[in-house]
Structures are given as structure tokens and as C-alpha cells.
Amino acid sequence: MSWLELKTFLKFLPWDSATARSVRGSTPEEDYWNPDRQLAATLIDSLREQTYALIKLHGDPKKTKRVKPPEPIQRPGVEKRKDAKVIRFGGRHGSGAAELAKVFGGRAANR
């Protein structure tokens, strides 16, 4: 085998082959999430979020009150999302500027 043939052979190795993994310095667990699987997981997450929004917008408010947003598919290197802070504007929750100032650590400017 010539050097050119070896170079061509190594260049076109499958993504999940042991040699390609060794060159990238990754583990089989990390390579499980190849670009195709990442795209599929993103599409599934998107579809689940769209279904959730459709149910919340067009469902009976009494029945959809307990429906929670879907959790995204867990991926390696991505931490599970924590409860997001909900910013409420006006009413019994306070003014929007004050709430935003608390979240972003600045002072509220009243204009």
C-alpha cells in the first residue's frame, strides 16, 4: 500500500471507527452523539415543544393547567436545565423594570 493509498484510506474511514476516534481523541460514548443523532434529537425536541405549545394554546385552560413543558433529550456535555426564573411584569408581582434589574444586576431606570 502506498502512502497516497493509506492517506486516502484514513481520510474516508467511517465516523465511528476506532482509528477515527483515536485521531479525534474521543470515546465511544461521545461518538454515539454524531451529527446525525444530534440533528434527530433537535428535531424531536422541536416537535415536542411545538406539540406542547399547540396543546396549551388550543386546549381547555382547566385541563391544560397541569401540562408541563417537555424536557429536551439529554445529550453528553449538556447539563439538565434548571427551573427558569419567570419574570412577571406589573400587577401583584411588582414593576417590570424592578424585576429586570434584579435579574440583570443593574438598577431600574424609570422613564
Coordinates of N, CA and C in Angstrom, one line a residue:
M1 N 0.9 -1.2 0.0 CA 0.0 0.0 0.0 C 0.9 1.2 0.0
S2 N 0.6 2.2 -0.9 CA 1.4 3.4 -1.0 C 1.0 4.4 0.1
W3 N 1.8 5.4 0.2 CA 1.4 6.5 1.2 C 0.1 7.2 0.8
L4 N 0.0 7.4 -0.5 CA -1.2 8.0 -1.0 C -2.5 7.2 -0.7
E5 N -2.4 5.9 -1.0 CA -3.5 5.0 -0.7 C -3.8 5.0 0.8
L6 N -2.8 5.0 1.7 CA -3.0 5.0 3.1 C -3.7 6.3 3.5
K7 N -3.2 7.4 3.0 CA -3.8 8.7 3.3 C -5.3 8.7 2.9
T8 N -5.6 8.2 1.7 CA -7.0 8.2 1.2 C -7.8 7.2 2.1
F9 N -7.3 6.1 2.4 CA -8.0 5.1 3.3 C -8.3 5.8 4.6
L10 N -7.3 6.5 5.3 CA -7.6 7.1 6.6 C -8.6 8.2 6.5
K11 N -8.5 9.0 5.4 CA -9.4 10.1 5.2 C -10.8 9.7 5.1
F12 N -11.1 8.6 4.5 CA -12.5 8.2 4.3 C -13.0 7.0 5.3
L13 N -12.3 7.0 6.4 CA -12.8 6.0 7.4 C -14.2 6.4 8.0
P14 N -15.0 5.4 8.4 CA -16.3 5.7 9.0 C -16.1 6.6 10.2
W15 N -17.1 7.4 10.5 CA -17.0 8.3 11.7 C -16.8 7.6 13.0
D16 N -17.4 6.4 13.1 CA -17.4 5.7 14.4 C -16.3 4.6 14.4
S17 N -15.3 4.6 13.5 CA -14.3 3.6 13.6 C -13.3 3.9 14.7
A18 N -12.6 2.9 15.1 CA -11.6 3.1 16.2 C -10.5 4.0 15.9
T19 N -10.0 4.0 14.6 CA -9.0 4.8 14.2 C -9.4 6.3 14.1
A20 N -10.6 6.5 13.6 CA -11.1 7.9 13.5 C -11.3 8.5 14.9
R21 N -11.8 7.6 15.8 CA -12.0 8.0 17.2 C -10.7 8.4 17.9
S22 N -9.6 7.6 17.6 CA -8.3 7.8 18.1 C -7.7 9.1 17.6
V23 N -7.9 9.4 16.3 CA -7.4 10.7 15.8 C -8.1 11.9 16.4
R24 N -9.5 11.8 16.6 CA -10.2 12.8 17.2 C -10.0 12.9 18.7
G25 N -9.6 11.8 19.3 CA -9.4 11.8 20.8 C -10.7 11.7 21.6
S26 N -11.6 10.9 21.0 CA -12.9 10.8 21.7 C -13.2 9.4 22.1
T27 N -14.2 9.2 22.9 CA -14.6 7.9 23.4 C -15.8 7.4 22.6
P28 N -16.1 6.1 22.7 CA -17.3 5.6 22.0 C -18.6 6.3 22.5
E29 N -18.6 6.6 23.8 CA -19.8 7.2 24.4 C -20.0 8.6 23.7
E30 N -18.9 9.4 23.6 CA -19.0 10.7 23.0 C -19.4 10.6 21.5
D31 N -18.9 9.6 20.8 CA -19.2 9.4 19.4 C -20.6 8.9 19.1
Y32 N -21.2 8.4 20.2 CA -22.6 7.9 20.0 C -23.5 9.1 19.5
W33 N -23.2 10.3 19.9 CA -23.9 11.5 19.5 C -23.2 12.1 18.3
N34 N -23.2 11.4 17.2 CA -22.7 12.0 16.0 C -23.6 13.1 15.4
P35 N -23.2 13.8 14.4 CA -24.1 14.9 13.9 C -25.5 14.5 13.5
D36 N -25.6 13.3 12.9 CA -27.0 12.8 12.6 C -27.9 12.6 13.8
R37 N -27.3 12.0 14.8 CA -28.1 11.8 16.1 C -28.4 13.2 16.7
Q38 N -27.5 14.1 16.7 CA -27.7 15.5 17.2 C -28.9 16.1 16.5
L39 N -28.9 16.0 15.2 CA -29.9 16.6 14.4 C -31.3 15.9 14.7
A40 N -31.3 14.6 14.8 CA -32.5 13.9 15.1 C -33.1 14.3 16.4
A41 N -32.2 14.4 17.4 CA -32.6 14.8 18.8 C -33.2 16.2 18.7
T42 N -32.6 17.1 18.0 CA -33.0 18.5 17.9 C -34.4 18.5 17.2
L43 N -34.6 17.7 16.2 CA -35.9 17.7 15.5 C -37.0 17.2 16.5
I44 N -36.7 16.1 17.2 CA -37.6 15.6 18.2 C -38.0 16.6 19.3
D45 N -36.9 17.3 19.8 CA -37.2 18.3 20.8 C -38.1 19.4 20.2
S46 N -37.8 19.8 19.0 CA -38.6 20.8 18.4 C -40.1 20.4 18.2
L47 N -40.3 19.2 17.8 CA -41.6 18.7 17.6 C -42.4 18.6 18.9
R48 N -41.7 18.1 20.0 CA -42.3 18.1 21.3 C -42.7 19.4 21.8
E49 N -41.8 20.4 21.6 CA -42.1 21.8 22.0 C -43.3 22.4 21.2
Q50 N -43.4 22.1 20.0 CA -44.5 22.5 19.1 C -45.8 21.9 19.6
T51 N -45.8 20.6 19.9 CA -47.0 19.9 20.4 C -47.4 20.5 21.7
Y52 N -46.5 20.8 22.6 CA -46.8 21.4 23.9 C -47.5 22.8 23.6
A53 N -46.9 23.6 22.8 CA -47.5 24.9 22.5 C -48.9 24.8 21.9
L54 N -49.0 23.9 21.0 CA -50.4 23.7 20.4 C -51.4 23.3 21.4
I55 N -51.0 22.4 22.3 CA -52.0 21.9 23.4 C -52.3 23.1 24.3
K56 N -51.3 23.9 24.7 CA -51.5 25.0 25.6 C -52.4 26.1 25.0
L57 N -52.1 26.3 23.7 CA -52.9 27.4 23.0 C -54.3 27.1 22.7
H58 N -54.5 25.8 22.3 CA -55.8 25.4 21.8 C -56.6 24.5 22.7
G59 N -56.0 24.2 23.8 CA -56.7 23.3 24.8 C -57.6 24.0 25.8
D60 N -58.4 23.3 26.5 CA -59.2 23.8 27.5 C -58.3 24.2 28.7
P61 N -58.3 25.5 29.1 CA -57.4 26.0 30.1 C -57.5 25.2 31.4
K62 N -58.7 24.7 31.8 CA -58.8 23.9 33.0 C -58.1 22.6 32.9
K63 N -58.1 22.0 31.7 CA -57.4 20.7 31.5 C -55.9 20.9 31.3
T64 N -55.5 21.9 30.6 CA -54.1 22.1 30.3 C -53.3 22.8 31.4
K65 N -53.9 23.1 32.5 CA -53.2 23.9 33.5 C -52.0 23.1 34.1
R66 N -52.2 21.8 34.2 CA -51.1 20.9 34.8 C -50.1 20.4 33.8
V67 N -50.3 20.7 32.5 CA -49.3 20.2 31.5 C -48.0 21.0 31.6
K68 N -46.9 20.3 31.7 CA -45.6 20.9 31.8 C -44.9 20.9 30.5
P69 N -44.0 21.9 30.3 CA -43.2 21.8 29.0 C -42.3 20.6 29.0
P70 N -42.1 20.1 27.8 CA -41.3 18.9 27.7 C -39.8 19.1 28.0
E71 N -39.2 18.1 28.6 CA -37.7 18.2 28.8 C -37.0 17.8 27.5
P72 N -35.9 18.5 27.2 CA -35.2 18.1 26.0 C -34.4 16.8 26.2
I73 N -34.1 16.1 25.1 CA -33.4 14.8 25.2 C -32.0 15.1 25.7
Q74 N -31.6 14.3 26.7 CA -30.3 14.6 27.3 C -29.2 14.2 26.3
R75 N -28.2 15.1 26.3 CA -27.0 15.0 25.4 C -25.8 15.0 26.3
P76 N -24.7 14.4 25.9 CA -23.5 14.4 26.7 C -22.9 15.8 26.6
G77 N -22.4 16.3 27.8 CA -21.8 17.6 27.9 C -22.8 18.7 28.1
V78 N -24.1 18.4 28.1 CA -25.1 19.4 28.3 C -25.8 19.1 29.6
E79 N -25.8 20.1 30.5 CA -26.4 19.9 31.8 C -27.9 20.0 31.7
K80 N -28.6 19.3 32.5 CA -30.0 19.3 32.6 C -30.4 20.7 33.0
R81 N -31.4 21.3 32.3 CA -31.8 22.7 32.6 C -32.5 22.8 33.9
K82 N -32.2 23.8 34.6 CA -32.7 24.1 35.9 C -34.0 24.9 35.7
D83 N -34.8 25.0 36.7 CA -36.0 25.8 36.7 C -35.7 27.2 36.3
A84 N -36.3 27.7 35.2 CA -36.0 29.0 34.8 C -36.7 30.0 35.6
K85 N -36.1 31.2 35.8 CA -36.8 32.2 36.6 C -37.9 32.8 35.7
V86 N -39.0 33.0 36.2 CA -40.1 33.6 35.5 C -40.2 35.1 35.9
I87 N -40.1 35.9 34.9 CA -40.2 37.3 35.2 C -41.6 37.8 34.9
R88 N -42.3 38.3 35.9 CA -43.6 38.8 35.8 C -43.6 40.3 35.8
F89 N -44.4 40.8 34.9 CA -44.5 42.3 34.8 C -45.8 42.8 35.4
G90 N -45.6 43.9 36.2 CA -46.8 44.6 36.7 C -47.6 43.8 37.7
G91 N -48.8 44.3 38.0 CA -49.7 43.6 38.9 C -49.1 43.4 40.3
R92 N -49.5 42.2 40.9 CA -49.1 41.9 42.2 C -47.6 41.5 42.3
H93 N -47.0 41.3 41.2 CA -45.6 40.8 41.2 C -44.6 42.0 41.2
G94 N -45.0 43.2 41.1 CA -44.1 44.3 41.0 C -43.9 44.8 39.6
S95 N -43.2 45.9 39.5 CA -43.0 46.5 38.2 C -42.0 45.7 37.4
G96 N -42.1 45.8 36.1 CA -41.2 45.1 35.2 C -39.8 45.5 35.3
A97 N -39.6 46.8 35.4 CA -38.2 47.4 35.4 C -37.5 46.9 36.7
A98 N -38.2 46.9 37.8 CA -37.5 46.4 39.0 C -37.2 44.9 38.9
E99 N -38.1 44.1 38.3 CA -37.8 42.7 38.2 C -36.6 42.4 37.3
L100 N -36.6 43.2 36.1 CA -35.5 43.0 35.2 C -34.1 43.5 35.9
A101 N -34.2 44.5 36.7 CA -33.0 45.0 37.3 C -32.5 43.9 38.3
K102 N -33.4 43.2 39.0 CA -32.9 42.1 39.9 C -32.2 41.0 39.1
V103 N -32.8 40.7 37.9 CA -32.3 39.6 37.1 C -30.9 39.9 36.6
F104 N -30.8 41.1 36.0 CA -29.5 41.5 35.4 C -28.6 42.3 36.3
G105 N -28.9 42.5 37.5 CA -27.9 43.0 38.5 C -27.7 44.5 38.3
G106 N -28.5 45.2 37.6 CA -28.4 46.7 37.4 C -29.5 47.4 38.2
R107 N -29.6 48.7 38.0 CA -30.6 49.4 38.7 C -31.7 49.8 37.7
A108 N -32.9 49.9 38.2 CA -34.1 50.1 37.3 C -34.1 51.6 36.9
A109 N -34.3 51.9 35.7 CA -34.4 53.2 35.2 C -35.9 53.5 34.9
N110 N -36.5 54.4 35.6 CA -37.9 54.8 35.3 C -37.9 56.0 34.4
R111 N -38.6 55.7 33.3 CA -38.7 56.8 32.3 C -40.1 57.0 31.9

